[in-house]
Tab-separated table of C-alpha atoms in Angstrom:
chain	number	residue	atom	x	y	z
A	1134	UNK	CA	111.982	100.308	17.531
A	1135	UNK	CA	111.553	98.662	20.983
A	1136	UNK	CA	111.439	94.958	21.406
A	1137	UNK	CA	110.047	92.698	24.175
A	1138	UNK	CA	113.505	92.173	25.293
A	1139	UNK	CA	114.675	96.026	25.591
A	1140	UNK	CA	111.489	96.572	27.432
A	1141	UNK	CA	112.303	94.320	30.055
A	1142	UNK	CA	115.623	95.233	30.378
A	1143	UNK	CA	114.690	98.785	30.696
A	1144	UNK	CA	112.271	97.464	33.395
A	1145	UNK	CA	115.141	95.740	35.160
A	1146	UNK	CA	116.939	99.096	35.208
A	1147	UNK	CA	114.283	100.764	37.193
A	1148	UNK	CA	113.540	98.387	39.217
A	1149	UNK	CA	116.624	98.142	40.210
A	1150	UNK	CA	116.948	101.948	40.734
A	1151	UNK	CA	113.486	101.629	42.597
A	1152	UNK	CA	114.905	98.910	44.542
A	1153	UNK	CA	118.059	100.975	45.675
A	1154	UNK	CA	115.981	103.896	46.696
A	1155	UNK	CA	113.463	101.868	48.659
A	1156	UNK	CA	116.453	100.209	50.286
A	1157	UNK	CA	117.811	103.881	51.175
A	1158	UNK	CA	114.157	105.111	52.451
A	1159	UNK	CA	114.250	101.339	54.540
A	1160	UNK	CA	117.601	102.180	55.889
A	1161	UNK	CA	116.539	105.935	56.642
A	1162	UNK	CA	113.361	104.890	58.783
A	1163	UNK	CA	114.808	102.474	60.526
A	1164	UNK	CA	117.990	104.439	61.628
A	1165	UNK	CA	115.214	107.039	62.357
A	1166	UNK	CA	113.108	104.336	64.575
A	1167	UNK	CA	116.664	103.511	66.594
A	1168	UNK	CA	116.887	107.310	66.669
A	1169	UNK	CA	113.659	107.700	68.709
A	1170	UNK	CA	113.954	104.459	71.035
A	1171	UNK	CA	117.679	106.263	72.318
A	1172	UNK	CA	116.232	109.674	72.702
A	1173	UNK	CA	113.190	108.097	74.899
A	1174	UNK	CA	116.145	106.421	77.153
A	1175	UNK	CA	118.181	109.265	77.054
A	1176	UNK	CA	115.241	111.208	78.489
A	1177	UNK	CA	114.834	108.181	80.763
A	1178	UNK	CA	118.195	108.931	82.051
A	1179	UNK	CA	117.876	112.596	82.238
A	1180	UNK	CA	114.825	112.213	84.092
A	1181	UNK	CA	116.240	109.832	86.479
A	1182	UNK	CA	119.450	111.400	87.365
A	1183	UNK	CA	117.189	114.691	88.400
A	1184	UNK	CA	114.826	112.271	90.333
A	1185	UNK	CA	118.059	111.142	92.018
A	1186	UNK	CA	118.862	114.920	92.588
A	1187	UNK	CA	115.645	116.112	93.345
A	1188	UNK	CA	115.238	113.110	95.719
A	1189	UNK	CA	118.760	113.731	97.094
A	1190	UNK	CA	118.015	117.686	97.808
A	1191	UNK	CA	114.465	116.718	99.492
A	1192	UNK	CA	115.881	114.332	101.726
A	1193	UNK	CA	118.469	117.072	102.873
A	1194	UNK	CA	115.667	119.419	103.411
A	1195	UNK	CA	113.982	116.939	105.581
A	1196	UNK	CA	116.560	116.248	107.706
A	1197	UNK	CA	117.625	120.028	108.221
A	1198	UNK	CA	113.794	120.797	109.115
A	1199	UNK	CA	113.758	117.794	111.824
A	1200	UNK	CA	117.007	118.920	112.780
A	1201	UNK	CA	115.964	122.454	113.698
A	1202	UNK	CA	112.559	121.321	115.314
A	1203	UNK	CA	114.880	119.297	117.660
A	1204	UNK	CA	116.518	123.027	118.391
A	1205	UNK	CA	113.337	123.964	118.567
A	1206	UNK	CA	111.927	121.719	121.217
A	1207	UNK	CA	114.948	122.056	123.358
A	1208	UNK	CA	114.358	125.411	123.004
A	1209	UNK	CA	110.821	126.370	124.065
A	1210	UNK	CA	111.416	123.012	127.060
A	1211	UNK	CA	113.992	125.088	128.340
A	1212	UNK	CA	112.250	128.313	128.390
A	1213	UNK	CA	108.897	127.022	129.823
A	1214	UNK	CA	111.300	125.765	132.835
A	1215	UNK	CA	113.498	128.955	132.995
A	1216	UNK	CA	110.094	130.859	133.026
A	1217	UNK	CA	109.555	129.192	136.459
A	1218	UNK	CA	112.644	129.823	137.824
A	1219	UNK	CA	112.709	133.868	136.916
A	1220	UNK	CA	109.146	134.161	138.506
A	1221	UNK	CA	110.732	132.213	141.744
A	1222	UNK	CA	110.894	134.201	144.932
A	1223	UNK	CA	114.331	132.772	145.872
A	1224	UNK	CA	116.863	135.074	144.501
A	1225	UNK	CA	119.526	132.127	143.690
A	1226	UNK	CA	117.513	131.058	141.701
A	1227	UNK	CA	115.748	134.220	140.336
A	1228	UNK	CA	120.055	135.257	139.772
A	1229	UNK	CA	120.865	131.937	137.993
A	1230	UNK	CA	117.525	132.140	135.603
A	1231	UNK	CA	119.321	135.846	134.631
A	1232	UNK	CA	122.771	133.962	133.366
A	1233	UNK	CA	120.797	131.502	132.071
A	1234	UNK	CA	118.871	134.118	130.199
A	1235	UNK	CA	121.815	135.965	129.003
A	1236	UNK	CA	124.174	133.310	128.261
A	1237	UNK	CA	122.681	129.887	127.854
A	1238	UNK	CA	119.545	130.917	125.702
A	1239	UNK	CA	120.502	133.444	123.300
A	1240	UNK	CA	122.352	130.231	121.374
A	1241	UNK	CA	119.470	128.130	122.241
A	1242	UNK	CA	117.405	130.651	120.219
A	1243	UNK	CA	119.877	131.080	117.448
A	1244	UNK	CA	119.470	127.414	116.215
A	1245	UNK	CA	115.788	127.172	116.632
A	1246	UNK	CA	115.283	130.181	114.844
A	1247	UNK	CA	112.954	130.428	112.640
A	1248	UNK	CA	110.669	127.110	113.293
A	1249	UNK	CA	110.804	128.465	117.362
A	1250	UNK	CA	110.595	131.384	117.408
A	1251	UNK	CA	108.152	132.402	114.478
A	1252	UNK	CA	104.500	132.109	115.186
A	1253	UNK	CA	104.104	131.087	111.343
A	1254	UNK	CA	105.932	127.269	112.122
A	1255	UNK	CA	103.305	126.700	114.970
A	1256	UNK	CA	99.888	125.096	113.867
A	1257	UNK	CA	96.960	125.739	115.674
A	1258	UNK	CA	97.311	123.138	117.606
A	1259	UNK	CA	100.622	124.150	118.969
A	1260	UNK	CA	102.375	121.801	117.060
A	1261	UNK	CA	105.647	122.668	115.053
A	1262	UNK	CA	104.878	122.951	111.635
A	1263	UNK	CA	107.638	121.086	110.038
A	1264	UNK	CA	105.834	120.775	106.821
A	1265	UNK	CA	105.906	124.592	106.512
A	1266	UNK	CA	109.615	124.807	107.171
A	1267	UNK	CA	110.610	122.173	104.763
A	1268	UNK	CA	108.205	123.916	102.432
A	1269	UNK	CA	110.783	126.691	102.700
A	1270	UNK	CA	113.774	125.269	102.487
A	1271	UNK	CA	112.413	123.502	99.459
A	1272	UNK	CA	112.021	126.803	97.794
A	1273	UNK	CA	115.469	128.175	99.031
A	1274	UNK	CA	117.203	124.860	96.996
A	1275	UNK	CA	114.857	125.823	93.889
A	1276	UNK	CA	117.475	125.495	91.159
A	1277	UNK	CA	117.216	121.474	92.277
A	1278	UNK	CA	113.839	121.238	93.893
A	1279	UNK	CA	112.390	122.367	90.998
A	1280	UNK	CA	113.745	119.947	88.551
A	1281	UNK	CA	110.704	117.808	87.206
A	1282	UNK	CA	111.550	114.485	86.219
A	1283	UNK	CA	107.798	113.728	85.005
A	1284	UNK	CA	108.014	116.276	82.696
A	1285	UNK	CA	111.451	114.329	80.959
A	1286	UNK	CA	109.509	110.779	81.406
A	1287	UNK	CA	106.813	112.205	79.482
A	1288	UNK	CA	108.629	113.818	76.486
A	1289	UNK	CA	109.983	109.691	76.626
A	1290	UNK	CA	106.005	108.378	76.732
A	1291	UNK	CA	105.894	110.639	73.382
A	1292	UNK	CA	108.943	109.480	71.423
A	1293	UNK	CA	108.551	106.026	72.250
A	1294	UNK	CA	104.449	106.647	71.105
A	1295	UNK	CA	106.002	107.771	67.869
A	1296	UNK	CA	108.573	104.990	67.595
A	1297	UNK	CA	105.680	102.408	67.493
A	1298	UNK	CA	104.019	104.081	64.535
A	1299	UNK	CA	107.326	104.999	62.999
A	1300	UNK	CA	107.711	100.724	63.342
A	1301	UNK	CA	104.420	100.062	61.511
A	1302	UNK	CA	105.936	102.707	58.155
A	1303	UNK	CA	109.424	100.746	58.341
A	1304	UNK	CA	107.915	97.567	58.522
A	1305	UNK	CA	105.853	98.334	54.901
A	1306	UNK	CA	108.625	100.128	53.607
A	1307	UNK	CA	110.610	96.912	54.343
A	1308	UNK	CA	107.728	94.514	52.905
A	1309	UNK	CA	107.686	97.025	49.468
A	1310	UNK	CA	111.087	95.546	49.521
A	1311	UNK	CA	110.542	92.235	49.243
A	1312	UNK	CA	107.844	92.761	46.392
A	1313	UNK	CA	110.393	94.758	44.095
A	1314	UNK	CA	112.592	92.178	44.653
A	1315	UNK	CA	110.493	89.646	43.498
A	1316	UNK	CA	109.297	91.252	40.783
A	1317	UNK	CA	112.960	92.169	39.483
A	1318	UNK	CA	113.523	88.199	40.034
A	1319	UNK	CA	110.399	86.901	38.306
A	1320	UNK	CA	110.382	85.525	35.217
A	1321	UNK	CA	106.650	85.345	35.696
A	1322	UNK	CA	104.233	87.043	33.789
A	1323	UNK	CA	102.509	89.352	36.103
A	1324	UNK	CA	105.696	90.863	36.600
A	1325	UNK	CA	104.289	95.007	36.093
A	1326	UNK	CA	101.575	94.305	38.901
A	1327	UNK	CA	103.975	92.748	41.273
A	1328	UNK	CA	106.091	96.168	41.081
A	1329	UNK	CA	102.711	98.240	41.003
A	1330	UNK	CA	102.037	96.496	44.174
A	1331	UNK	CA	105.378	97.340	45.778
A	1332	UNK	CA	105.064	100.891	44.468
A	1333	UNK	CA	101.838	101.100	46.585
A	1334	UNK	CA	102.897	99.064	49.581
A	1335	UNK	CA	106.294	101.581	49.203
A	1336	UNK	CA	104.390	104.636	48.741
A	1337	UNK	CA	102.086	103.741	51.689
A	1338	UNK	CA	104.785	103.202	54.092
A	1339	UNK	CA	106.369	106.333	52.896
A	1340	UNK	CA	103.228	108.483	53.217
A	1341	UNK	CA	103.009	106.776	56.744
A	1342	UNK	CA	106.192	107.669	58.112
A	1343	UNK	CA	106.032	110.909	56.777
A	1344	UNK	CA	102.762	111.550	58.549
A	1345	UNK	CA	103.798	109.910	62.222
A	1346	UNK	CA	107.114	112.582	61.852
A	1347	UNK	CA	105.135	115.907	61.098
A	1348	UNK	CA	102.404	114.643	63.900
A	1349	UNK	CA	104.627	114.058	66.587
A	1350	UNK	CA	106.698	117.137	65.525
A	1351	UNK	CA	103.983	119.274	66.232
A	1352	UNK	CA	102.965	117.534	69.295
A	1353	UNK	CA	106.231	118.240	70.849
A	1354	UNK	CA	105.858	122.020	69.657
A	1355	UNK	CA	108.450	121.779	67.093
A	1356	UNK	CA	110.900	119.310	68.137
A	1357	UNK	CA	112.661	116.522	66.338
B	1426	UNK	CA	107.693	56.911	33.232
B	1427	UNK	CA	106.300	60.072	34.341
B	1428	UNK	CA	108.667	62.625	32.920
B	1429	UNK	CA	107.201	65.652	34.181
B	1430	UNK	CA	107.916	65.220	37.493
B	1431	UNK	CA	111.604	66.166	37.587
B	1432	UNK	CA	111.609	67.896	33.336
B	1433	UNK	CA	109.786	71.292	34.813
B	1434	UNK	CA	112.209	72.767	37.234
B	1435	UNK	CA	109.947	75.997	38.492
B	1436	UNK	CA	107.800	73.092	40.046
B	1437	UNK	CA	107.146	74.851	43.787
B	1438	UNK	CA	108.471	78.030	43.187
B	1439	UNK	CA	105.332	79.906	43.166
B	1440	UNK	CA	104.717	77.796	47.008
B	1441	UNK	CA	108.058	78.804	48.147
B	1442	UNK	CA	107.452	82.182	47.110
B	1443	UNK	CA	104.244	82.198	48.866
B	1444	UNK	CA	105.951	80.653	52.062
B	1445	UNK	CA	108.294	83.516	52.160
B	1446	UNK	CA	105.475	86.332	51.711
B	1447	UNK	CA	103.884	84.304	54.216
B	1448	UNK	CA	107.295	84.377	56.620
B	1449	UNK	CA	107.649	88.083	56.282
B	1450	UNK	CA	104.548	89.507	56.950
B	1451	UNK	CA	104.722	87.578	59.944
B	1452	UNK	CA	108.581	88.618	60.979
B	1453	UNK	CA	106.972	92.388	60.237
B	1454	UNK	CA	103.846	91.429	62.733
B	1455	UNK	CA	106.124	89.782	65.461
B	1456	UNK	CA	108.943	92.678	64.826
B	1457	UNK	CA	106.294	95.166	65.880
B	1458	UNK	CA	105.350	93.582	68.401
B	1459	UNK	CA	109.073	93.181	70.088
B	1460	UNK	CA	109.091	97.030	69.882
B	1461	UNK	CA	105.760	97.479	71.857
B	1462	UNK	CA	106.960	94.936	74.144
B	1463	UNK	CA	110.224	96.559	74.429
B	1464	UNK	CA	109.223	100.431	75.116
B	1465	UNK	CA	106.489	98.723	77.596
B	1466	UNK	CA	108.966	96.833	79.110
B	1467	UNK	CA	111.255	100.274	79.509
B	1468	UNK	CA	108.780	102.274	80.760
B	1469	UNK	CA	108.038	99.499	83.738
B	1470	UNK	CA	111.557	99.791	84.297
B	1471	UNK	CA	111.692	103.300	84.641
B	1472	UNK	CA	109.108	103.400	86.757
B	1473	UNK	CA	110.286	100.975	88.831
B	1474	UNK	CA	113.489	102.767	89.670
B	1475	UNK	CA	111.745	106.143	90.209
B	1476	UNK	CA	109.276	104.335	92.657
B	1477	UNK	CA	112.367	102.837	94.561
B	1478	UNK	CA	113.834	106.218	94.479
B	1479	UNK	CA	110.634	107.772	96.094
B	1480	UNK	CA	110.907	104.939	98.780
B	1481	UNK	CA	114.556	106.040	99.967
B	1482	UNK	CA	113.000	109.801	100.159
B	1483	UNK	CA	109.893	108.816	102.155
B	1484	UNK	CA	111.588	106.285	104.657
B	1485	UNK	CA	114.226	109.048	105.303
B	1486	UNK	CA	111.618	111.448	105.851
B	1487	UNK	CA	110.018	109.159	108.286
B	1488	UNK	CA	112.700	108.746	109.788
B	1489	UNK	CA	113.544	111.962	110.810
B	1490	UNK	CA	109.741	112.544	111.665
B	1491	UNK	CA	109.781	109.495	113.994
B	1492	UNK	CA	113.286	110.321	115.889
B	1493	UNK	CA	112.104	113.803	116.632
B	1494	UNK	CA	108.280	112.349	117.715
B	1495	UNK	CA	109.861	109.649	120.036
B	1496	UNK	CA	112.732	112.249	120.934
B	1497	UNK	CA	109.471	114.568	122.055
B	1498	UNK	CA	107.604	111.794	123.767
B	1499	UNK	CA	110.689	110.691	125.473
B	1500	UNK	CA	111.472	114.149	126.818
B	1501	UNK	CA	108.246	114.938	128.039
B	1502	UNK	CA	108.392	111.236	129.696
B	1503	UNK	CA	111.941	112.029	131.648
B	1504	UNK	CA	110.790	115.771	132.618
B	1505	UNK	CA	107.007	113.879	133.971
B	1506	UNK	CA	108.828	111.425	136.045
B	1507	UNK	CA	111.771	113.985	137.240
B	1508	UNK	CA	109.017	116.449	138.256
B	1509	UNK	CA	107.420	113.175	140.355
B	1510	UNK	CA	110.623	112.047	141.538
B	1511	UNK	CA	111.504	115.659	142.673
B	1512	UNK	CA	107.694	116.578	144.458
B	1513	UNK	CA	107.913	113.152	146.462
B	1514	UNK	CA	111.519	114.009	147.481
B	1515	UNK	CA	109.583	117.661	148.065
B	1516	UNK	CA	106.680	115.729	150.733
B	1517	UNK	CA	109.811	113.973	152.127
B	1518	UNK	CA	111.240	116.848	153.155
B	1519	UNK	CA	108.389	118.565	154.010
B	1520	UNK	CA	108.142	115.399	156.632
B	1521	UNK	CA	111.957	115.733	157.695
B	1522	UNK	CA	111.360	119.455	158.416
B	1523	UNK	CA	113.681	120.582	156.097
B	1524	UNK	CA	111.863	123.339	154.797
B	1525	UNK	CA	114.848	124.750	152.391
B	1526	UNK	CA	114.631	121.347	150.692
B	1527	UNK	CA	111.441	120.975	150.621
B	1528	UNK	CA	111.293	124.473	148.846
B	1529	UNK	CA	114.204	123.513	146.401
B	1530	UNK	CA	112.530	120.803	145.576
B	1531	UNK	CA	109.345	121.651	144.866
B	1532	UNK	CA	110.501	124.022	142.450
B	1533	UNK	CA	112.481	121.748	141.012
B	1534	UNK	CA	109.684	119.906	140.207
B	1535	UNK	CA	107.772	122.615	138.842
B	1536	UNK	CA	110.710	123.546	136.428
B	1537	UNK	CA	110.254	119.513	135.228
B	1538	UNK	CA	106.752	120.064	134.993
B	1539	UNK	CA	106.696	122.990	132.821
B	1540	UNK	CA	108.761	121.467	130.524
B	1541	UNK	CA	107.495	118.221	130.717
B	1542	UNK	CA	103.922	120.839	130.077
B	1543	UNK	CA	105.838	122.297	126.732
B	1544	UNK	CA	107.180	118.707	125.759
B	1545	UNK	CA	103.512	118.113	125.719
B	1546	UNK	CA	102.505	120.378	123.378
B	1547	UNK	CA	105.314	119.762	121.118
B	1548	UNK	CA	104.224	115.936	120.727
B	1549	UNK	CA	102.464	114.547	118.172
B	1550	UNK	CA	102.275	111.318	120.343
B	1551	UNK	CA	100.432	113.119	123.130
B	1552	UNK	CA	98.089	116.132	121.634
B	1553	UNK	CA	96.357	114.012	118.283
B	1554	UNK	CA	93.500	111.537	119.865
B	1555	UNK	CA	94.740	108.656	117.156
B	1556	UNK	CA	97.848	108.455	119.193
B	1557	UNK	CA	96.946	109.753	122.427
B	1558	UNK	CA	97.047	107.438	125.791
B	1559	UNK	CA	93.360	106.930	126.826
B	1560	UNK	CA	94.623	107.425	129.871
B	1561	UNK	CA	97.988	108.611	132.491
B	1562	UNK	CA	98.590	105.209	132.783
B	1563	UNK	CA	99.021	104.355	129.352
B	1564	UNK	CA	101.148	104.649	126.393
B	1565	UNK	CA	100.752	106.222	123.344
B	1566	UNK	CA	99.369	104.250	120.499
B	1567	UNK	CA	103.147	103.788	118.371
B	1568	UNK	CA	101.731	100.739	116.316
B	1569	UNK	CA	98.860	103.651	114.616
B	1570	UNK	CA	101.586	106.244	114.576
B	1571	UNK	CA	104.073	103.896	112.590
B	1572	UNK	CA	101.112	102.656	110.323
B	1573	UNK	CA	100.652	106.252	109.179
B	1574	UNK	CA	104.318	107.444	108.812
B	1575	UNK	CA	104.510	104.487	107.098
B	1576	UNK	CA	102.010	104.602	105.040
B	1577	UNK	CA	103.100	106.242	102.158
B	1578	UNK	CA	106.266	104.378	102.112
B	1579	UNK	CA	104.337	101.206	102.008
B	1580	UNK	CA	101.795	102.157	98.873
B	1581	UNK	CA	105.195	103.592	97.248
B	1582	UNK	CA	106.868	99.499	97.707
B	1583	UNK	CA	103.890	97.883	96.362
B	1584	UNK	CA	103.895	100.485	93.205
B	1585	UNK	CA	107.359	99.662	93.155
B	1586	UNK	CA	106.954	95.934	93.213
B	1587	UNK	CA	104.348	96.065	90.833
B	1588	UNK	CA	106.071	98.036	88.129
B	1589	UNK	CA	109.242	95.354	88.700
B	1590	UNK	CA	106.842	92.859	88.413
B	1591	UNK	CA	105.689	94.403	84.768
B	1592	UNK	CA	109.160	95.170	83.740
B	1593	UNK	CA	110.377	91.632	83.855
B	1594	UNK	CA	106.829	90.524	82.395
B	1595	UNK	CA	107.204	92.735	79.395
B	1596	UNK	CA	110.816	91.919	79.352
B	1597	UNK	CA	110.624	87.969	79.113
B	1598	UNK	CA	108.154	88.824	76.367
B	1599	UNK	CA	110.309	90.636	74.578
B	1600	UNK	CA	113.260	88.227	74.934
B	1601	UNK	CA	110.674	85.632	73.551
B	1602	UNK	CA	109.661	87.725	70.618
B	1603	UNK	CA	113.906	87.802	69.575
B	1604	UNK	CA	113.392	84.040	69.481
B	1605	UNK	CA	110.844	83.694	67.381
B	1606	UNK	CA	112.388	85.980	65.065
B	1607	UNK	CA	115.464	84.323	65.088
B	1608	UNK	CA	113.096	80.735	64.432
B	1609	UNK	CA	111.629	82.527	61.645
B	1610	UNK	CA	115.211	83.698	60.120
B	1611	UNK	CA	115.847	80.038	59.711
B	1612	UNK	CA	112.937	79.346	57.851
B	1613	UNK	CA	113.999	82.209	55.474
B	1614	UNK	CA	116.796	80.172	54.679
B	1615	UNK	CA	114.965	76.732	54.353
B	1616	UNK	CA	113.285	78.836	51.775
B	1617	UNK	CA	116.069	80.154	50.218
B	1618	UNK	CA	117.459	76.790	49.770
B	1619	UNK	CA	113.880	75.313	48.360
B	1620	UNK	CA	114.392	78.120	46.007
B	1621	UNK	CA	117.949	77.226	44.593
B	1622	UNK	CA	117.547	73.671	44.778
B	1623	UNK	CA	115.867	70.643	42.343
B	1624	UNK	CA	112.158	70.414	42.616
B	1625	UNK	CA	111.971	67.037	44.595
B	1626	UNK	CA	114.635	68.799	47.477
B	1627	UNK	CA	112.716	71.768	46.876
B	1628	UNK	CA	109.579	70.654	47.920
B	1629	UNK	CA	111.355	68.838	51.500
B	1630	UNK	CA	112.628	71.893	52.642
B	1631	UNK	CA	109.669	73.878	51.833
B	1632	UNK	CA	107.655	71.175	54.260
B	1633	UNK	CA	110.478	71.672	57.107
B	1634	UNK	CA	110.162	75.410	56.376
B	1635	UNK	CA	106.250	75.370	56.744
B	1636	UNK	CA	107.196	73.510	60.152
B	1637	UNK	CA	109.452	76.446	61.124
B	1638	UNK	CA	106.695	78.932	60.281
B	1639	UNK	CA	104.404	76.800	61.955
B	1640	UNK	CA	106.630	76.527	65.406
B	1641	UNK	CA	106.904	80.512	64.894
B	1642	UNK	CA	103.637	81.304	64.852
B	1643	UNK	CA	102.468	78.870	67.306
B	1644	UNK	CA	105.100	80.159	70.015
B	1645	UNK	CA	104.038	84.088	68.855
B	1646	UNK	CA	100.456	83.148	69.897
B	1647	UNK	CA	101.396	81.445	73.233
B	1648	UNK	CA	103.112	85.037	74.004
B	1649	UNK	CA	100.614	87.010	73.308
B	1650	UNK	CA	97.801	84.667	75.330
B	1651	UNK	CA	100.441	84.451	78.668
């Protein structure tokens, strides 16, 4: 036959028992909540050190293309001027225009190949189209070019999205807390709807964190 | 004699209990908002550095873009003059009755000008009408043609200062936000001592707690207004 007394010692029990598994759900989320704030900065970092290599790669790129429209200019200046000396009528000059031709230019037209000597680099204004050129060499370096560091920064927007709602669970999960451990304290009598109420608070929080993790799971197509 | 005042010793519990509620759901409040402050103030950062990173890449691109434009302009400049300088020694010549210098010459100064002709077309500087001298006697506009290169450079800075500008905004929140936490810790232990102690003591540190709280939730609004 039960008595007041076993009852509320009974009550202790799983209260306590309540207590240690809310303290185990509170310790859970928030290792969980830490969890997602480090993977955000470790995409963060990801996404800046390919920034740094993308950035690093592009600049490269630049420089080559400016580098070969330099060729390129000394190049078709030299040829517009040796174009006046082959059509010259005095054959000294007419002869050196030939060595030039045969010795001096084929290297001139090995290093501004292809922004030159390929009607594709010109605009239609006659200008070198640099652009075009580092275009190319852009897609020659793709394995680096090609890295995205946006796409990294954003998979960080989304984990530190889910962080802040993942906060909000903890935070009730931690506040169910305090109510089980005032009822398993109080002497007073309202003792049962104290621990309903942290049963709810608990339950709420739970249901909450549960929902933010299977939401932003599927968001990211699957990924923790 | 009032005996009552010191014979009932759960006198102020239920307050101090209330107090602490009171305390936590506002460490919860303020510990959800350091987090917000805290990713905001990471994501500024981040930016930041990835706008500062786009700066080095679009001042080294100018760079290059400007030595090869002034590089241009200054060839077709020294070919211009040296086809000049050559056709005036040409009409001296011509005067002197030399008539093989005069010839030498004056193709000398046709080989300047049809470089000086190619340099032409090759220059930025010279062929688009934002840059290009009005006239022969003028220069090219450089101030436009620096504006321009620059430009992007420029808009990439002020993104850049702007996120830097957020960063340590969000930041110095966030640093505040540990304070008042840490304010608010200390009135969980005013209350904790209220709760162990006689009812008289009890109720004197539940007023200095309530002035904690009070301090706490002040400062958390003067955060969140600034």
């Amino acid at each position: 036959m039960d008595n007041p007394q076993g009852k509320s010692d009974r009550l202790a029990i799983w209260i306590a028992v309540l207590t240690a598994l809310v303290s185990l759900t509170t310790a859970l989320a928030a290792w969980r909540t830490a969890a997602l704030g480090s993977t955000a900065g470790d995409l963060i970092y990801q996404g800046m050190l390919n920034a740094v290599k993308k950035q690093a790669v592009a600049n490269e790129d630049w420089r080559q293309a400016y580098q070969e429209a330099g060729y390129a200019r000394d190049y078709l200046v030299f040829l517009n001027g040796l174009l006046i000396r082959e059509n010259s009528t005095d054959p000294a000059t007419q002869e050196q225009a030939a060595q030039l031709r045969t010795y001096l230019l084929p290297g001139m037209k090995s290093l501004a190949t292809p922004l030159g000597t390929d009607p594709v680099y010109f605009t239609t204004g006659g200008l070198l189209n640099v652009q075009k050129r580092f275009n190319d060499l852009e897609k020659q370096s793709s394995d680096l070019s090609s890295l995205d560091p946006q796409a990294s920064f954003s998979q960080s927007d989304n984990y530190y999205a889910e962080q802040r709602w993942l906060v909000v669970g903890t935070i009730l999960i931690a506040v169910s807390l305090f109510w089980l451990g005032l009822s398993q304290l109080s002497h007073l009598r309202p003792r049962v709807l104290i621990l309903v109420l942290g049963i709810i608070v608990y339950g709420v929080g739970l249901v909450w964190c549960l929902g933010v993790e299977v939401i932003f799971f599927f968001l990211r197509g699957g990924v923790l | 004699m009032n005996p009552s005042g010191n014979s009932n010793p759960e006198r102020g519990k239920t307050l101090v209990l209330l107090l602490t509620l009171l305390n936590m759901v506002l460490v919860a409040t303020i510990s959800a908002l350091q987090v917000d402050v805290t990713v905001r103030s990471n994501q500024a950062n981040r930016d930041s550095q990835y706008y500062a990173i786009q700066v080095t890449g679009s001042l080294v691109q100018t760079g290059a873009q400007s030595e090869f434009d002034l590089n241009t302009y200054s060839k077709w400049l020294a070919d211009t003059q040296q086809s000049l300088v050559a056709g005036y020694s040409a009409l001296q010549r011509h005067l002197a009755n030399d008539q093989a210098g005069y010839e030498r010459l004056t193709l000398e100064s046709l080989i300047f000008q049809a470089q000086a002709d190619q340099a032409k077309t090759l220059s930025v500087l010279l062929t688009d009408p934002a840059y290009a001298p009005a006239s022969d006697q003028a220069s090219p506009n450089i101030s436009a043609y620096y504006a321009d290169i620059n430009a992007n450079s420029v808009a990439l800075v002020q993104k850049q200062n702007d996120a830097s500008d957020a960063y340590h905004r969000w930041n110095n929140k966030s640093d505040s936000y540990v304070a008042v936490l840490t304010v608010l810790a200390i009135a969980f232990f005013l209350l904790g001592v209220a709760q162990m102690s006689q009812p008289n003591i009890r109720l004197l540190f539940s007023a200095f707690a309530t002035g904690v709280i009070s301090i706490g939730f002040i400062w958390t609004l003067i955060i969140l207004i600034f």
